Short mmCIF file of C-alpha atoms in Angstrom, two decimals:
data_model
loop_
_atom_site.label_atom_id
_atom_site.label_comp_id
_atom_site.label_asym_id
_atom_site.label_seq_id
_atom_site.Cartn_x
_atom_site.Cartn_y
_atom_site.Cartn_z
CA SER A 1 28.55 -4.24 10.29
CA LYS A 2 25.67 -2.42 9.98
CA THR A 3 24.39 -1.46 13.61
CA ALA A 4 20.36 0.27 13.62
CA HIS A 5 19.91 2.95 16.00
CA ASP A 6 16.14 3.32 14.05
CA PRO A 7 14.34 -0.02 13.74
CA MET A 8 12.09 1.69 11.23
CA SER A 9 15.01 2.52 8.68
CA TYR A 10 15.76 -1.11 8.93
CA VAL A 11 16.89 -2.73 5.83
CA SER A 12 17.66 -6.21 5.55
CA ARG A 13 21.04 -7.18 3.10
CA TYR A 14 19.07 -9.32 1.40
CA VAL A 15 16.52 -6.49 -0.04
CA ALA A 16 19.68 -4.97 0.24
CA ASP A 17 21.13 -6.68 -2.18
CA ARG A 18 18.31 -7.82 -4.59
CA LEU A 19 17.30 -3.80 -4.94
CA ALA A 20 20.60 -3.21 -5.98
CA GLY A 21 20.50 -5.70 -8.66
CA VAL A 22 19.42 -5.00 -12.03
CA PRO A 23 16.75 -5.56 -13.33
CA GLY A 24 14.84 -4.15 -10.38
CA ILE A 25 11.64 -6.26 -9.40
CA GLU A 26 8.90 -6.39 -11.82
CA GLY A 27 7.07 -8.92 -10.76
CA PHE A 28 6.54 -11.63 -8.24
CA GLU A 29 9.47 -13.77 -7.31
CA SER A 30 10.65 -16.67 -5.18
CA ARG A 31 14.45 -18.04 -4.40
CA PRO A 32 14.18 -21.22 -2.55
CA VAL A 33 16.99 -20.99 0.37
CA ARG A 34 18.64 -23.26 2.79
CA ALA A 35 19.17 -21.98 6.14
CA ALA A 36 18.88 -21.63 9.76
CA LEU A 37 16.07 -19.83 11.16
CA LEU A 38 15.36 -17.76 14.50
CA LEU A 39 11.66 -15.90 15.28
CA THR A 40 11.81 -14.14 18.40
CA ASP A 41 8.71 -12.51 19.61
CA VAL A 42 7.92 -10.55 22.80
CA VAL A 43 5.51 -12.28 25.54
CA ASP A 44 2.65 -10.57 25.85
CA PHE A 45 3.25 -7.14 24.07
CA SER A 46 -0.33 -6.14 23.08
CA ALA A 47 -0.96 -6.79 26.78
CA HIS A 48 1.49 -4.42 28.28
CA VAL A 49 1.08 -2.39 25.75
CA ASP A 50 -2.39 -1.72 26.72
CA ARG A 51 -1.65 -1.87 30.37
CA VAL A 52 0.89 1.38 29.64
CA SER A 53 -1.55 3.02 27.17
CA ALA A 54 -3.68 3.67 30.53
CA ALA A 55 -0.88 5.31 32.53
CA GLY A 56 -1.13 8.18 29.41
CA THR A 57 0.97 9.73 26.90
CA SER A 58 4.38 9.47 28.13
CA ALA A 59 3.92 6.28 28.90
CA LEU A 60 3.37 5.22 25.49
CA GLU A 61 6.33 8.11 24.58
CA GLU A 62 9.15 5.59 27.02
CA LEU A 63 7.70 2.22 26.20
CA ALA A 64 8.02 2.97 22.53
CA HIS A 65 11.79 4.50 23.11
CA ASP A 66 12.66 1.95 25.03
CA PHE A 67 10.94 -0.24 22.49
CA ASP A 68 12.80 0.98 19.60
CA GLY A 69 16.18 0.22 21.55
CA TYR A 70 15.02 -3.57 22.35
CA LEU A 71 14.79 -3.69 18.51
CA SER A 72 17.98 -2.15 17.53
CA HIS A 73 20.03 -4.55 20.62
CA LEU A 74 18.29 -7.97 18.77
CA ILE A 75 18.97 -6.25 15.23
CA ALA A 76 22.57 -5.71 16.50
CA LEU A 77 23.15 -9.44 18.04
CA VAL A 78 21.57 -11.59 14.72
CA ASP A 79 24.03 -9.49 13.31
CA ARG A 80 27.41 -9.35 15.27
CA TRP A 81 26.22 -13.69 14.99
CA GLY A 82 26.14 -13.38 11.05
CA GLY A 83 22.58 -13.19 10.62
CA ASP A 84 20.53 -10.92 8.52
CA VAL A 85 16.62 -9.88 9.49
CA LEU A 86 14.42 -10.69 6.94
CA SER A 87 11.23 -8.77 8.10
CA ILE A 88 10.47 -7.15 11.80
CA ALA A 89 6.39 -7.60 11.67
CA GLY A 90 4.77 -5.60 15.01
CA ASP A 91 7.39 -7.20 18.11
CA ALA A 92 8.83 -10.40 16.05
CA LEU A 93 11.97 -10.59 14.22
CA PHE A 94 12.85 -13.11 11.15
CA SER A 95 15.92 -13.53 10.88
CA TYR A 96 18.26 -16.45 8.47
CA TRP A 97 21.83 -17.78 8.26
CA PRO A 98 22.14 -18.89 4.62
CA ALA A 99 23.70 -22.00 3.94
CA GLU A 100 24.95 -22.62 0.42
CA ARG A 101 25.66 -26.33 1.09
CA GLU A 102 23.63 -29.13 3.39
CA ALA A 103 27.55 -28.90 5.14
CA ASP A 104 27.31 -25.59 5.79
CA LEU A 105 23.85 -25.88 7.59
CA PRO A 106 25.13 -27.21 11.03
CA GLY A 107 27.72 -24.00 11.13
CA ALA A 108 24.54 -21.11 9.98
CA VAL A 109 22.27 -23.21 12.66
CA ARG A 110 25.03 -23.04 15.59
CA ARG A 111 25.31 -19.70 14.89
CA ALA A 112 21.61 -18.87 15.27
CA ALA A 113 21.42 -21.03 18.03
CA ASP A 114 24.22 -18.43 19.90
CA ALA A 115 22.46 -15.67 18.89
CA GLY A 116 19.38 -16.92 20.60
CA LEU A 117 20.99 -17.78 23.72
CA ALA A 118 22.82 -13.74 23.63
CA ILE A 119 19.40 -12.42 23.08
CA GLN A 120 17.97 -15.03 25.99
CA ALA A 121 21.17 -13.85 28.46
CA ALA A 122 19.77 -9.86 27.21
CA ARG A 123 16.84 -10.02 28.13
CA SER A 124 17.74 -9.60 31.84
CA ALA A 125 18.35 -5.79 30.76
CA SER A 126 15.12 -5.98 28.90
CA ARG A 127 11.12 -4.82 30.06
CA PHE A 128 10.63 -7.52 27.21
CA GLU A 129 10.72 -11.29 27.74
CA THR A 130 11.15 -12.65 24.84
CA ARG A 131 11.02 -16.62 23.02
CA VAL A 132 13.36 -17.56 20.70
CA GLY A 133 12.84 -20.07 18.47
CA VAL A 134 15.31 -21.51 16.40
CA GLY A 135 14.80 -23.96 12.91
CA ALA A 136 16.67 -24.85 9.74
CA GLY A 137 15.45 -25.90 6.21
CA GLU A 138 14.81 -25.13 3.28
CA ILE A 139 12.28 -22.00 2.60
CA ASP A 140 11.61 -20.01 -0.39
CA ILE A 141 12.02 -16.22 -0.19
CA ALA A 142 9.15 -14.37 -2.25
CA PHE A 143 8.59 -10.90 -3.31
CA VAL A 144 4.31 -10.19 -3.06
CA GLY A 145 2.56 -7.73 -3.37
CA GLY A 146 3.38 -5.17 -6.36
CA VAL A 147 0.92 -3.08 -5.65
CA GLY A 148 1.85 0.72 -6.30
CA GLY A 149 5.35 -0.51 -6.57
CA ARG A 150 5.33 -2.27 -3.17
CA TRP A 151 6.94 -5.15 -3.04
CA GLU A 152 6.95 -7.19 0.33
CA LEU A 153 9.29 -9.84 1.70
CA MET A 154 7.66 -12.87 2.11
CA PRO A 155 9.78 -15.82 3.71
CA THR A 156 7.61 -19.17 3.67
CA GLY A 157 7.60 -23.39 3.53
CA VAL A 158 7.57 -25.81 6.32
CA ALA A 159 11.09 -24.70 8.17
CA VAL A 160 8.96 -21.24 8.84
CA ARG A 161 6.20 -23.24 10.44
CA GLU A 162 8.98 -25.20 12.49
CA VAL A 163 10.70 -22.30 13.98
CA ALA A 164 6.67 -20.78 14.97
CA ARG A 165 6.10 -23.61 16.67
CA ALA A 166 9.65 -23.41 18.25
CA GLU A 167 8.83 -19.95 19.34
CA ARG A 168 6.29 -21.03 20.97
#
């Protein structure tokens, strides 16, 4: 089981497995995946940062430290429930639980929902109020970019849009 003490050093299992494969990423690639999805987002994070920044540098450093701990805790909860964080964008985490067969999808959804409930239960100990959305379906996981050899993971599809609506 992977634990993260520094979310900036976090690499998803999906990316690590793909990078370990041969050949390396040589161009755009996309793979369809059936999965349960979990999206988390901190409520009014930008406004929170603005308020804290008015208090000075030490308050911002404390916020950054607290936020690193918060992200590490969320990553550990997703991992504990068998999920994989595909991307971290600012204050949002996008995680998935792949289901090889259609019959595996209800169990994946249950694990994603359990992780979401654990995140919601833990929020009382955090200064960050977090919204959680759960969804399921077919997504495409793509590697896009390539400029300077840099590739970004981009999950797309109807299920991604639906989980974003559920999180709101």
